[in-house]
PDB file of C-alpha atoms and ligand atoms in Angstrom:
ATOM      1  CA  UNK A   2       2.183 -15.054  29.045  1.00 57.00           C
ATOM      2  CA  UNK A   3       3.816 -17.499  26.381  1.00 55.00           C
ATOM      3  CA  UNK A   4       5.721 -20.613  27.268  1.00 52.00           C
ATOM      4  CA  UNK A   5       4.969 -21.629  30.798  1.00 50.00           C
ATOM      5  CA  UNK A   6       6.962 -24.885  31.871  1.00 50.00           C
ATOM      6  CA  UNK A   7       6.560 -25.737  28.260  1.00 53.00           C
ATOM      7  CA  UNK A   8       3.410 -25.421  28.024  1.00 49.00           C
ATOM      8  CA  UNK A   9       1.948 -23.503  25.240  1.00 58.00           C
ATOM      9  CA  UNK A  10      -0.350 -20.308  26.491  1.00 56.00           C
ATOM     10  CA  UNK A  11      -2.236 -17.872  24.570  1.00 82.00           C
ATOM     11  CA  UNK A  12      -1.317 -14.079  24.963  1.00 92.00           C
ATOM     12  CA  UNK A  13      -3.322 -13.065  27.642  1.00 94.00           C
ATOM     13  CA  UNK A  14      -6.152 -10.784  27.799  1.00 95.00           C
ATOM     14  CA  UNK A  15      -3.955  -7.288  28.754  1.00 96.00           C
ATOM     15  CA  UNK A  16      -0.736  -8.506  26.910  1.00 96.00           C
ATOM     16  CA  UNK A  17      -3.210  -8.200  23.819  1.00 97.00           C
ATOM     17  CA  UNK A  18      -5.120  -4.728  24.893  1.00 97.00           C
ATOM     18  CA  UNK A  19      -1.797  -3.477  25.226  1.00 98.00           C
ATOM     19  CA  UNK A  20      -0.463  -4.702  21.434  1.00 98.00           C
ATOM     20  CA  UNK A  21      -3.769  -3.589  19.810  1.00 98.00           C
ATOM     21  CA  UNK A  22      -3.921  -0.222  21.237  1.00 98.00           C
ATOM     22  CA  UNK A  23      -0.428   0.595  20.459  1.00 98.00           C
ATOM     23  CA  UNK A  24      -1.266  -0.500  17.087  1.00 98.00           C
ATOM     24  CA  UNK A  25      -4.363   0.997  16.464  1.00 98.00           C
ATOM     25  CA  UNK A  26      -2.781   4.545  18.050  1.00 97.00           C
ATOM     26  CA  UNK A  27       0.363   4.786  16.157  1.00 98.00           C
ATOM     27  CA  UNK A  28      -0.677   3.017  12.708  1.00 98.00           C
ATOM     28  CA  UNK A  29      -4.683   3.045  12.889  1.00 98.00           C
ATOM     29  CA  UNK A  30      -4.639  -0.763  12.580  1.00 98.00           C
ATOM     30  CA  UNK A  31      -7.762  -2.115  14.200  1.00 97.00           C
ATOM     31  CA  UNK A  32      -7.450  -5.447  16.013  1.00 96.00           C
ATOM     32  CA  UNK A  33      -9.552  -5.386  18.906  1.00 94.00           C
ATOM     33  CA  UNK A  34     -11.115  -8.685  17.032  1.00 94.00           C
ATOM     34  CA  UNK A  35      -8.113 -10.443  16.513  1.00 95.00           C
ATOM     35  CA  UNK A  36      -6.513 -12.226  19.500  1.00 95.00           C
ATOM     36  CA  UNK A  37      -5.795 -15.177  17.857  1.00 94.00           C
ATOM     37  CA  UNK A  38      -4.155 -13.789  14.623  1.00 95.00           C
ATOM     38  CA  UNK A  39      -1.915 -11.738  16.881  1.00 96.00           C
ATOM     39  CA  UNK A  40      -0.735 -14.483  18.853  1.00 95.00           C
ATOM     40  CA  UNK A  41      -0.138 -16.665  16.048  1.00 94.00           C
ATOM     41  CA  UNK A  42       1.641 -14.050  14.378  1.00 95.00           C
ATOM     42  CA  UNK A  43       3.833 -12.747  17.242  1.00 95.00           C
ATOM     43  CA  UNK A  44       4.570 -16.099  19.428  1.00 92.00           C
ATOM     44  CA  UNK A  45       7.202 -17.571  17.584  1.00 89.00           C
ATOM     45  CA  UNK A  46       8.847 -14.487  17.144  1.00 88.00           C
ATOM     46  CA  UNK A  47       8.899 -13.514  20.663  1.00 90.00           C
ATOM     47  CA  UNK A  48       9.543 -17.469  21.415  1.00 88.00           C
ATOM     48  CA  UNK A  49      13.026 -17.083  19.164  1.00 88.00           C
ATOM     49  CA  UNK A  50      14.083 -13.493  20.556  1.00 88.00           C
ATOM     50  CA  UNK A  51      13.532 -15.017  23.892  1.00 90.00           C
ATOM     51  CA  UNK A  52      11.732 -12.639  25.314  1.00 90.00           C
ATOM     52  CA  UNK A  53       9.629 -14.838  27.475  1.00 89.00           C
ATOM     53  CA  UNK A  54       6.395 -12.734  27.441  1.00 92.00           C
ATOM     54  CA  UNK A  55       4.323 -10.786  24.912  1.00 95.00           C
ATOM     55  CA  UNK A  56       4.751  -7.830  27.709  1.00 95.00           C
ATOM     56  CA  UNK A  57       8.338  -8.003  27.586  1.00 94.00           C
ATOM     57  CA  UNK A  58       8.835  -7.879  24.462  1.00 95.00           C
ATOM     58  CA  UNK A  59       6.824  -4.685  24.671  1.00 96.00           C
ATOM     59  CA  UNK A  60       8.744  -3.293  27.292  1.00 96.00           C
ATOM     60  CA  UNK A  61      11.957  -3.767  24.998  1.00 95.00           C
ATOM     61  CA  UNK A  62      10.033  -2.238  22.037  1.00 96.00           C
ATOM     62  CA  UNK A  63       9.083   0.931  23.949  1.00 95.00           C
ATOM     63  CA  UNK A  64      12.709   1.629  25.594  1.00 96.00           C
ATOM     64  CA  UNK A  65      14.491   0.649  21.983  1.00 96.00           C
ATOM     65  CA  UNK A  66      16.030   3.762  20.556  1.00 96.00           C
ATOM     66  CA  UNK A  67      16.344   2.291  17.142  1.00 97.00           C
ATOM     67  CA  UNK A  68      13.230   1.411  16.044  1.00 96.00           C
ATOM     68  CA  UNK A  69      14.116  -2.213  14.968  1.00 96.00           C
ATOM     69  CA  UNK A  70      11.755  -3.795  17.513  1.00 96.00           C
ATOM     70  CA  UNK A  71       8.965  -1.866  16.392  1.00 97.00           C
ATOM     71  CA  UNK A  72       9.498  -2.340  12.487  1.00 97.00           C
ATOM     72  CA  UNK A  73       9.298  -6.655  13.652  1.00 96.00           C
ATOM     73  CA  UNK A  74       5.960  -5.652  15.345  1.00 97.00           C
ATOM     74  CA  UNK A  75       4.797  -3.622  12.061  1.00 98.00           C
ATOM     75  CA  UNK A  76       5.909  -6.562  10.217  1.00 97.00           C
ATOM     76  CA  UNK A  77       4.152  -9.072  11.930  1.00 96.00           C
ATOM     77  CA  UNK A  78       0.747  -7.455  12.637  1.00 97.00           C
ATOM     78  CA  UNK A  79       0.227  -6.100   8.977  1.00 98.00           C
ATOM     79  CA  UNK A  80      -1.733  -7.944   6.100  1.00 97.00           C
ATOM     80  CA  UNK A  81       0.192  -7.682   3.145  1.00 97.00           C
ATOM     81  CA  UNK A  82      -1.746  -9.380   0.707  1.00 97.00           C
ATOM     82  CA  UNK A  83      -1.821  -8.347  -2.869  1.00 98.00           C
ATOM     83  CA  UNK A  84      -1.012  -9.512  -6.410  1.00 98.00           C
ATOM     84  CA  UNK A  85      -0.882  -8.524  -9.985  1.00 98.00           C
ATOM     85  CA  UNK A  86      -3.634  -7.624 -12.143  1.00 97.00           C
ATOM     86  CA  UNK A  87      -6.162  -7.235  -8.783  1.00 97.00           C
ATOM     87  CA  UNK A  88      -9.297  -4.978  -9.540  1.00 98.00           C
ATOM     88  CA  UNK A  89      -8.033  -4.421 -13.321  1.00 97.00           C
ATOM     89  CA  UNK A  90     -11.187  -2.347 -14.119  1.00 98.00           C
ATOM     90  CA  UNK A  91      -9.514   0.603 -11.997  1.00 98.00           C
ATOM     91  CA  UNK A  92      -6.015   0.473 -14.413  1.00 98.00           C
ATOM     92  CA  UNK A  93      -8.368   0.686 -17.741  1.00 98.00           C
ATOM     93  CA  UNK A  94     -10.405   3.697 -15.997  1.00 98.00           C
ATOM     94  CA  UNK A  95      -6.692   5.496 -15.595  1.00 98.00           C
ATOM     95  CA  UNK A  96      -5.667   4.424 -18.705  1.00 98.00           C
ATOM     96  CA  UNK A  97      -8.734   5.663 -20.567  1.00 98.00           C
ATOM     97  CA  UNK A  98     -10.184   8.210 -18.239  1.00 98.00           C
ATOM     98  CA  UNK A  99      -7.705   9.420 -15.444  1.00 98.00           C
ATOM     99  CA  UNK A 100      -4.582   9.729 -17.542  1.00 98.00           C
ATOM    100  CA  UNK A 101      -5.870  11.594 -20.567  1.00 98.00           C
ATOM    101  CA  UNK A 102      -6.926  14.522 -18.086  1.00 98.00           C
ATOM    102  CA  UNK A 103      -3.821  14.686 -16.319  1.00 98.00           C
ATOM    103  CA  UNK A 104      -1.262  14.463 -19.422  1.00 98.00           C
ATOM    104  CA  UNK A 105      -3.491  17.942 -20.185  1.00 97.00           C
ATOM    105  CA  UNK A 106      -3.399  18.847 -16.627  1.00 97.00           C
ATOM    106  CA  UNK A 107       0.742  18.431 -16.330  1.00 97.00           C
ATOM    107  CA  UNK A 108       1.034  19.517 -20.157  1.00 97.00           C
ATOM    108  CA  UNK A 109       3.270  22.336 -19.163  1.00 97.00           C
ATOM    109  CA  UNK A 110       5.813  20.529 -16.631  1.00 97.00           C
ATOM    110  CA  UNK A 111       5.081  16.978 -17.487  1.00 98.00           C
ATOM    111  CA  UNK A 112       5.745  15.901 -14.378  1.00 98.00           C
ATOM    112  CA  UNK A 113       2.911  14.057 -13.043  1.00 98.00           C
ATOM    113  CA  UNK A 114       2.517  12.495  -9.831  1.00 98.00           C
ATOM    114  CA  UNK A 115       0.922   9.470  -8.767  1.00 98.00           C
ATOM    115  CA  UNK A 116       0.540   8.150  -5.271  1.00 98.00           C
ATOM    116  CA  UNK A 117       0.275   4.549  -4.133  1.00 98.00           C
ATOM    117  CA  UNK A 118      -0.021   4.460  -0.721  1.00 98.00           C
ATOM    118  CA  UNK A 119      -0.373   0.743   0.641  1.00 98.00           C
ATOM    119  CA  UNK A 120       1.889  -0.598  -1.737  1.00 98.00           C
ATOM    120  CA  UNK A 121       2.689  -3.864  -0.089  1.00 98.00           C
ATOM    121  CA  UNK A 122       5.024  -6.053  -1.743  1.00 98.00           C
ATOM    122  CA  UNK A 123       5.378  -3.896  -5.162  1.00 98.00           C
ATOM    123  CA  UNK A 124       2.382  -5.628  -7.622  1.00 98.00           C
ATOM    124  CA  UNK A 125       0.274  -2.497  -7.483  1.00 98.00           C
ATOM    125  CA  UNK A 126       2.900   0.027  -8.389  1.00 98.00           C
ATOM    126  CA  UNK A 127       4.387  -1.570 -11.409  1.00 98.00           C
ATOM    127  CA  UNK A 128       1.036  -2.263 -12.627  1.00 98.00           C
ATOM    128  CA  UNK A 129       0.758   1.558 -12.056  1.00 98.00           C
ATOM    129  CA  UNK A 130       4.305   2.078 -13.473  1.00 98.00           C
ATOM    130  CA  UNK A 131       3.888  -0.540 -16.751  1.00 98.00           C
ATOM    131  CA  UNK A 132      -0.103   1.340 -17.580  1.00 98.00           C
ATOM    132  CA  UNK A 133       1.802   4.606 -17.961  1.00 98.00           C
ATOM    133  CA  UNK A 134       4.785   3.394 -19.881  1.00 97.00           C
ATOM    134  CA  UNK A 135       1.969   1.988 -22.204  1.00 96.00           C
ATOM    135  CA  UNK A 136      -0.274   5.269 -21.945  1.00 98.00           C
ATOM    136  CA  UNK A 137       2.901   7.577 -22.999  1.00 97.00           C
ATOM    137  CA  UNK A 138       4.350   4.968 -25.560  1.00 95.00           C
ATOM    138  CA  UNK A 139       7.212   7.207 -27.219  1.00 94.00           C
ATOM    139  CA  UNK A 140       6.391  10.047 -25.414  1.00 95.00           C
ATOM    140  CA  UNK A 141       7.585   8.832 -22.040  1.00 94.00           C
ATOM    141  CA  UNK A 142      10.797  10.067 -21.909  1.00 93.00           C
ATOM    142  CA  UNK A 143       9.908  13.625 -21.727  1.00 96.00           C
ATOM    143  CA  UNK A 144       7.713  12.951 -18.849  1.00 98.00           C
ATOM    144  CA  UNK A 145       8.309  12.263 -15.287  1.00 97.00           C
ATOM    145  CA  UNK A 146       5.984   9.707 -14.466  1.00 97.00           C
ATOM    146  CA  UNK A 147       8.000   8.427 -11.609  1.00 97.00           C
ATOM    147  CA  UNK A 148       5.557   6.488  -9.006  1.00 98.00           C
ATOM    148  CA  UNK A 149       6.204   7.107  -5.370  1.00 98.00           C
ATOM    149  CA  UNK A 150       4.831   4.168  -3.699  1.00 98.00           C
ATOM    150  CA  UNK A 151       4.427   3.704  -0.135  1.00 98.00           C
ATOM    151  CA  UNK A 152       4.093   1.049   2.602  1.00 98.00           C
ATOM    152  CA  UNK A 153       4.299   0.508   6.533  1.00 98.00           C
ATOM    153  CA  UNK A 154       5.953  -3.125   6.302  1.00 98.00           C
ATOM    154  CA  UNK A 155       9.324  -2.869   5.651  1.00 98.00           C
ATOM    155  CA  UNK A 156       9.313  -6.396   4.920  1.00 98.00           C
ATOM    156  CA  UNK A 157       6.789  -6.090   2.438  1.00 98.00           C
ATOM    157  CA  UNK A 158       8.746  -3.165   0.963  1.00 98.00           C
ATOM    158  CA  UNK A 159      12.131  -4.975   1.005  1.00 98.00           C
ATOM    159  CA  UNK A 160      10.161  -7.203  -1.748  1.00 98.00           C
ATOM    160  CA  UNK A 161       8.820  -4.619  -3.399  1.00 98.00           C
ATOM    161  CA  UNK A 162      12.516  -3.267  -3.985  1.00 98.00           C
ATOM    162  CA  UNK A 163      13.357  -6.864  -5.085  1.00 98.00           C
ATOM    163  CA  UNK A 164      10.608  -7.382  -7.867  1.00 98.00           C
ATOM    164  CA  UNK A 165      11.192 -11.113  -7.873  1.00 98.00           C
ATOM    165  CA  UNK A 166       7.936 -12.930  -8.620  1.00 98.00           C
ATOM    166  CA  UNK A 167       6.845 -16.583  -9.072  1.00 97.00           C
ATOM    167  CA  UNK A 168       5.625 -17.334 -11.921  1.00 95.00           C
ATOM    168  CA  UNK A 169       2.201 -18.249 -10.927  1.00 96.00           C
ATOM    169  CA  UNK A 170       1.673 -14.497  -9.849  1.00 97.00           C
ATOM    170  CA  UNK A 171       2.100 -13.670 -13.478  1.00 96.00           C
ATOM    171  CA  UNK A 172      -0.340 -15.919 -14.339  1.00 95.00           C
ATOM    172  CA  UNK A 173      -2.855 -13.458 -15.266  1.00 95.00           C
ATOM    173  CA  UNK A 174      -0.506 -10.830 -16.901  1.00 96.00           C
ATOM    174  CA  UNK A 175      -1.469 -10.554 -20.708  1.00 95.00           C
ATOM    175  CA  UNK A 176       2.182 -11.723 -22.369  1.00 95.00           C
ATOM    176  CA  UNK A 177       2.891  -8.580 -24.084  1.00 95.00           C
ATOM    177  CA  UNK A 178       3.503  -7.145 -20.365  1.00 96.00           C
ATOM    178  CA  UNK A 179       5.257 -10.326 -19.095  1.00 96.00           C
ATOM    179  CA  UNK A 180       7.941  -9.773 -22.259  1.00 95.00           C
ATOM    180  CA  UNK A 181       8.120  -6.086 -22.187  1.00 96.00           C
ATOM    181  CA  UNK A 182       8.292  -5.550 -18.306  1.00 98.00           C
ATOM    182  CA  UNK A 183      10.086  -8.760 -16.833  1.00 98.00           C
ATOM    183  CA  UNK A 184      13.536 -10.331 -16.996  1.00 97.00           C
ATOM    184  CA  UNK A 185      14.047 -13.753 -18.624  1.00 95.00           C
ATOM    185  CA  UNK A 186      12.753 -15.967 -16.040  1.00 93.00           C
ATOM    186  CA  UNK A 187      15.157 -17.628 -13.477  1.00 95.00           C
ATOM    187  CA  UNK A 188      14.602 -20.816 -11.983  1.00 94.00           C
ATOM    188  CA  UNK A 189      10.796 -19.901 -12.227  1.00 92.00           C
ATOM    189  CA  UNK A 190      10.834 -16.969 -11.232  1.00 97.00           C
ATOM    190  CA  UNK A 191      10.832 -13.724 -12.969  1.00 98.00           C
ATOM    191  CA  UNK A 192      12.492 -10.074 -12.144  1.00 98.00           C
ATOM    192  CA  UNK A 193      11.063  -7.013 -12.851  1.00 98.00           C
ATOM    193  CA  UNK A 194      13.199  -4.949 -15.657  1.00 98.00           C
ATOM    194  CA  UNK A 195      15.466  -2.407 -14.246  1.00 98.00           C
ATOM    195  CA  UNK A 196      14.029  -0.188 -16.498  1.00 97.00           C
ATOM    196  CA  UNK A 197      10.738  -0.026 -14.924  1.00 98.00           C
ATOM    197  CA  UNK A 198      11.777  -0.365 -11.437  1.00 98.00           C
ATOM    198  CA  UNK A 199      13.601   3.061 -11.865  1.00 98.00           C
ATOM    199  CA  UNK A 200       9.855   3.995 -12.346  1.00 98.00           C
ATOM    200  CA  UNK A 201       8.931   3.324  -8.710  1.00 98.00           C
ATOM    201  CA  UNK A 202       9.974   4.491  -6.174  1.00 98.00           C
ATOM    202  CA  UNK A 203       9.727   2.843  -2.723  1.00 98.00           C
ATOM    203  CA  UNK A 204       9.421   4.565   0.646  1.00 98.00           C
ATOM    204  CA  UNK A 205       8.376   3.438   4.026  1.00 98.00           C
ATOM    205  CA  UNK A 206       5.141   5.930   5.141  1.00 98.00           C
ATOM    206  CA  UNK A 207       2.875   5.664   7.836  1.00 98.00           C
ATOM    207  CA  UNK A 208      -0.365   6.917   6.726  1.00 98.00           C
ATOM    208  CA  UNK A 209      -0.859   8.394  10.012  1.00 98.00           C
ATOM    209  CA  UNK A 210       1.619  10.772  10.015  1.00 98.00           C
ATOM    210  CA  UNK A 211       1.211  14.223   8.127  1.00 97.00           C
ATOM    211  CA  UNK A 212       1.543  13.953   4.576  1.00 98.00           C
ATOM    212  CA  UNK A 213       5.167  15.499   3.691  1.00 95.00           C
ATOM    213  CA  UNK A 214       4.323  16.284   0.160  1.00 96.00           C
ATOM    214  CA  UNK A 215       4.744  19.667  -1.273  1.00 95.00           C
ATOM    215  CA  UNK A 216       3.081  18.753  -4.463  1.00 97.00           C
ATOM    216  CA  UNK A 217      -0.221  17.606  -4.855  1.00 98.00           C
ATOM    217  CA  UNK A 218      -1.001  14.833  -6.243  1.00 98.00           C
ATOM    218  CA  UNK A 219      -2.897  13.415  -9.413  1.00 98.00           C
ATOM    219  CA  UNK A 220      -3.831  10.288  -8.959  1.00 98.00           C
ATOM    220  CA  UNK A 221      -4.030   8.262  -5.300  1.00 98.00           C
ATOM    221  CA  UNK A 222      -4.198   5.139  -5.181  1.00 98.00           C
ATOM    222  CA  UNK A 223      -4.842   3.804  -1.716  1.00 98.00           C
ATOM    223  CA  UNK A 224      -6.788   0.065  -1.915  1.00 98.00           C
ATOM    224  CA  UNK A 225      -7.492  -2.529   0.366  1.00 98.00           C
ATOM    225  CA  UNK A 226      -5.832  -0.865   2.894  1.00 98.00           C
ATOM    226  CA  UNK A 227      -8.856   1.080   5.379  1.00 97.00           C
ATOM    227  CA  UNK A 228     -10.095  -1.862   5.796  1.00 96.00           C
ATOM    228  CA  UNK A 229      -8.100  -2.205   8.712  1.00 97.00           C
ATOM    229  CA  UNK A 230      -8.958   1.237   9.855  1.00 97.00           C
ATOM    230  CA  UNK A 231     -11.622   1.869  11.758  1.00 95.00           C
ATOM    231  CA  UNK A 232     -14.436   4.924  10.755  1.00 93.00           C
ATOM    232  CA  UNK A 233     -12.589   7.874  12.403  1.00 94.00           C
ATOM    233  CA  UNK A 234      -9.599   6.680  11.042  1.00 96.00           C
ATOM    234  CA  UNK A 235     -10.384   6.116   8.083  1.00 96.00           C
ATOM    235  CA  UNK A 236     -13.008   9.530   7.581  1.00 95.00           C
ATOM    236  CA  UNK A 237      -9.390  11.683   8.896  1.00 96.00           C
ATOM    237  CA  UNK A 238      -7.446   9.624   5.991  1.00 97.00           C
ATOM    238  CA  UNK A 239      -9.600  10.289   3.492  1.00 97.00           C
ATOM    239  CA  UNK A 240      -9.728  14.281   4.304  1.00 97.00           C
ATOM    240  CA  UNK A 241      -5.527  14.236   3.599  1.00 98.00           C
ATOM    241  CA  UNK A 242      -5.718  12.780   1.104  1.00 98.00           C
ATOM    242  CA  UNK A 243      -8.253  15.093  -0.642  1.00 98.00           C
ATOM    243  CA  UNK A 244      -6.238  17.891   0.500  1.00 97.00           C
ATOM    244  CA  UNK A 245      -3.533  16.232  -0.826  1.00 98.00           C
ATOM    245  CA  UNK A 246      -4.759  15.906  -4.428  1.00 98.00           C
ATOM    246  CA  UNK A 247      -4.822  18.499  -7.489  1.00 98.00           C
ATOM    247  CA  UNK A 248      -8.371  19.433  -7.931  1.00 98.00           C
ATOM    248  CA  UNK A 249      -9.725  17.426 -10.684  1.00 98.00           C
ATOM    249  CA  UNK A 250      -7.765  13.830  -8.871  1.00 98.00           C
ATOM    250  CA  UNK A 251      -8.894  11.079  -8.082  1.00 98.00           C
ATOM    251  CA  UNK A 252      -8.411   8.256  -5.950  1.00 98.00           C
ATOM    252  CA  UNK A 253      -9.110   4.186  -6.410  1.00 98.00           C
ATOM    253  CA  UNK A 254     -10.293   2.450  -3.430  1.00 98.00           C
ATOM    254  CA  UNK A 255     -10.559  -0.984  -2.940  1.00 98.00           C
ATOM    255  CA  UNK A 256     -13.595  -2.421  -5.158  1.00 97.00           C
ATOM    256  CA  UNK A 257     -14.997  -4.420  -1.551  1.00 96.00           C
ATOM    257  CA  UNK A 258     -14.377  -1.149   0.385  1.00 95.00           C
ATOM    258  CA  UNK A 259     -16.868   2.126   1.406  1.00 90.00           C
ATOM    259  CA  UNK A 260     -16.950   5.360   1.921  1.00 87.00           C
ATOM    260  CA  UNK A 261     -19.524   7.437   3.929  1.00 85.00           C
ATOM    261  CA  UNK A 262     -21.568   8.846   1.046  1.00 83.00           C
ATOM    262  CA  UNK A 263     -22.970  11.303   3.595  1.00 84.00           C
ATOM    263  CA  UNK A 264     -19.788  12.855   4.897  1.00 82.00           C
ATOM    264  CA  UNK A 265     -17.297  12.565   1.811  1.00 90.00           C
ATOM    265  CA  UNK A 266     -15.832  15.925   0.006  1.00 93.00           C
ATOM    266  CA  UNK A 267     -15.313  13.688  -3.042  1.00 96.00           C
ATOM    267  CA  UNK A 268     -17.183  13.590  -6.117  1.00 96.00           C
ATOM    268  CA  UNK A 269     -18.351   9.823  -6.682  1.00 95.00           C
ATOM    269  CA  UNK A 270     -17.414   8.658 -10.144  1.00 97.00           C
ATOM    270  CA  UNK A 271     -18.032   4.698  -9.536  1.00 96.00           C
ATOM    271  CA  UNK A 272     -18.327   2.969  -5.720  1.00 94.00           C
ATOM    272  CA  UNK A 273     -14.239   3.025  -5.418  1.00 97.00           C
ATOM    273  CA  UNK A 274     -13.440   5.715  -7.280  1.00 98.00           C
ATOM    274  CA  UNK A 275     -13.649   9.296  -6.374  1.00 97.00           C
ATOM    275  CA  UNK A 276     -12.539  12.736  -7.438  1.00 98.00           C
ATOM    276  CA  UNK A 277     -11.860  16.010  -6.160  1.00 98.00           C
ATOM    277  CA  UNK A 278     -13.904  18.672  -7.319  1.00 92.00           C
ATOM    278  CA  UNK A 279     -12.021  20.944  -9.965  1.00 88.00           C
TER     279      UNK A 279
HETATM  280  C1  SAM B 327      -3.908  -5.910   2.002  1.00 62.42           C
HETATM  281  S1  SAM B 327      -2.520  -4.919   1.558  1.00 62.42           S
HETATM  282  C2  SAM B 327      -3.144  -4.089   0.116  1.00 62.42           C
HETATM  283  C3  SAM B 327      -2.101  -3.971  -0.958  1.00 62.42           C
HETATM  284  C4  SAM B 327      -2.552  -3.314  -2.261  1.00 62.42           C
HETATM  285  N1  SAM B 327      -2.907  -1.941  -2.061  1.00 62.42           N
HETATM  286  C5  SAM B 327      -3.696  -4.044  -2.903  1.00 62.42           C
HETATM  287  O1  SAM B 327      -4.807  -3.523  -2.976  1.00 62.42           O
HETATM  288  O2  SAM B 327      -3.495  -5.176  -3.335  1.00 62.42           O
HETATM  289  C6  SAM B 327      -2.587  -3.624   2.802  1.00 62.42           C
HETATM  290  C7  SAM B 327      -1.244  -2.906   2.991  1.00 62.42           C
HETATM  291  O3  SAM B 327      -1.464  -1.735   3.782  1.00 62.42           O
HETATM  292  C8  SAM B 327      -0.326  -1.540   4.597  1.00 62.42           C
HETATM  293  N2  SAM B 327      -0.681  -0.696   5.751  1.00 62.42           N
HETATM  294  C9  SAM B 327      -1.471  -0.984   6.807  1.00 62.42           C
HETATM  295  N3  SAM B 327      -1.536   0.050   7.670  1.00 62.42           N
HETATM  296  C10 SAM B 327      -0.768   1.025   7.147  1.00 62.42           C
HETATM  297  C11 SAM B 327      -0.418   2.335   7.571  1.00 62.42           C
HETATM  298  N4  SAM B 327      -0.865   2.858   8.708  1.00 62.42           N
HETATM  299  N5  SAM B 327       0.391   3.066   6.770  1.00 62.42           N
HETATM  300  C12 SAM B 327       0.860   2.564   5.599  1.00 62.42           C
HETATM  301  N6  SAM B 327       0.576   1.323   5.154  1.00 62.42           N
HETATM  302  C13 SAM B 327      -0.228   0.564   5.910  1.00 62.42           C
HETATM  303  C14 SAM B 327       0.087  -2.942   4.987  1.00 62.42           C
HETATM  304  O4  SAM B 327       1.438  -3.000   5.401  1.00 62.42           O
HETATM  305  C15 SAM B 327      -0.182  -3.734   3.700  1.00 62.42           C
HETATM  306  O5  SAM B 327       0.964  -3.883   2.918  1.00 62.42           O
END
């Protein structure tokens, strides 16, 4: 139920059931807790579509050949929190650690190959992208460093594309990066270079489906992100993506996050950082 003679109603019990298990089954997004987020962040959307009810508005999404009902739902129910400079111990461990073994590892076809897979609105991946144009200095161009960075939200990754920041999420950037890596601010607000957004690249991915890669990755970067997962979930992620790593990578977790110490393939470097045994 939603508007009933005006009055405002909360989604009901199965309307929400029905949203959080089509969530959790298709993207592994766990919100059996969260009845009220979800209705906050689906009424007024289903208010302006005028869809009446929560239900029918899932009715529409299941029947809708194109997808576009279910990208709004994606939209809606994901967290896309993020911003520059967040957990900067894990870019100085792959500047000084991780990169130093892969430049040897990819020596031969300097192409290496890092992964970030819950790449929200973009701040992660050019802090990727900007660490390895300062790792290679000179020696970039010969290398293809090219980040693929991945996200559910298209929403979050129509921003990403963008690059356009306000200045107060730059607040913590050391200059040298602010000159070197942004456009002269606008209004406020300041633009990515094109030069380093041709070192991203940004593709909508559902981490639930099989990994299409047919190389295997250095470096995975996949924070903040299984937090909405829940164990299963989360242990099944974690397998593909060791099986989708070169032995010897690693992979950054969110600093607040866990992994099952008991059950993990991994090597344990530090609490969010792991690597797969050479
Ligand atoms: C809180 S943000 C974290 C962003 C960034 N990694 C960081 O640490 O700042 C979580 C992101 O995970 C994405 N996400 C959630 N479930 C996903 C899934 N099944 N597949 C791909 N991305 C997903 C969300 O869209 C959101 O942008």
């Amino acid at each position: 139920m939603l508007y009933d003679g005006g009055r405002k109603t909360m989604i009901t019990d199965e309307e929400f059931l029905r949203i959080a298990a089509y969530m959790k089954s298709h993207y592994g997004i766990d919100l059996g807790q969260k009845k009220v987020i979800m209705n906050g962040r689906l009424e007024n959307r289903i208010k302006a579509g005028g869809w009446g009810t929560f239900n029918n508005f899932m009715d529409a999404m299941e029947k809708d050949q194109s997808g576009k009902l279910e990208k709004e739902l994606v939209n809606q129910l994901t967290t896309n929190y993020t911003y520059f400079m967040r957990e900067f111990e894990h870019f100085e461990f792959f500047k000084s650690q991780v990169l130093p073994w892969a430049k040897k590892k990819a020596e031969k076809t300097k192409d290496l190959r890092v992964w970030c897979g819950a790449a929200s609105t973009g701040e992660e991946p050019y802090m990727i992208a900007m660490v390895l144009k300062d790792f290679f200095g000179l020696e970039h161009n010969s290398w293809d460093t090219k980040v693929l960075a991945t996200d559910v939200s298209t929403k979050a990754l129509q921003r990403a594309v963008a690059g356009t920041y306000e200045e107060e999420a730059l607040k913590d950037m050391p200059d040298q990066w602010k000159r070197h890596f942004f456009q002269k601010p606008v209004a406020g607000r300041y633009t990515v270079t094109n030069e380093l957004k041709q070192e991203v690249l940004f593709r909508q991915f559902n981490l639930m489906s099989p990994f299409p890669f047919k190389k295997k990755m250095h470096t995975v970067f996949l924070r903040n992100v299984m937090i909405y997962f829940d164990s299963k979930t989360k242990q099944e992620l974690l397998q593909k993506v060791y099986d989708c790593l070169e032995p010897g990578g690693y992979l950054f977790i969110g600093m607040t996050e866990t992994l099952d110490r008991t059950q993990t393939p991994y090597q344990i470097i530090q609490p969010s950082i792991f690597r797969k045994r050479e």
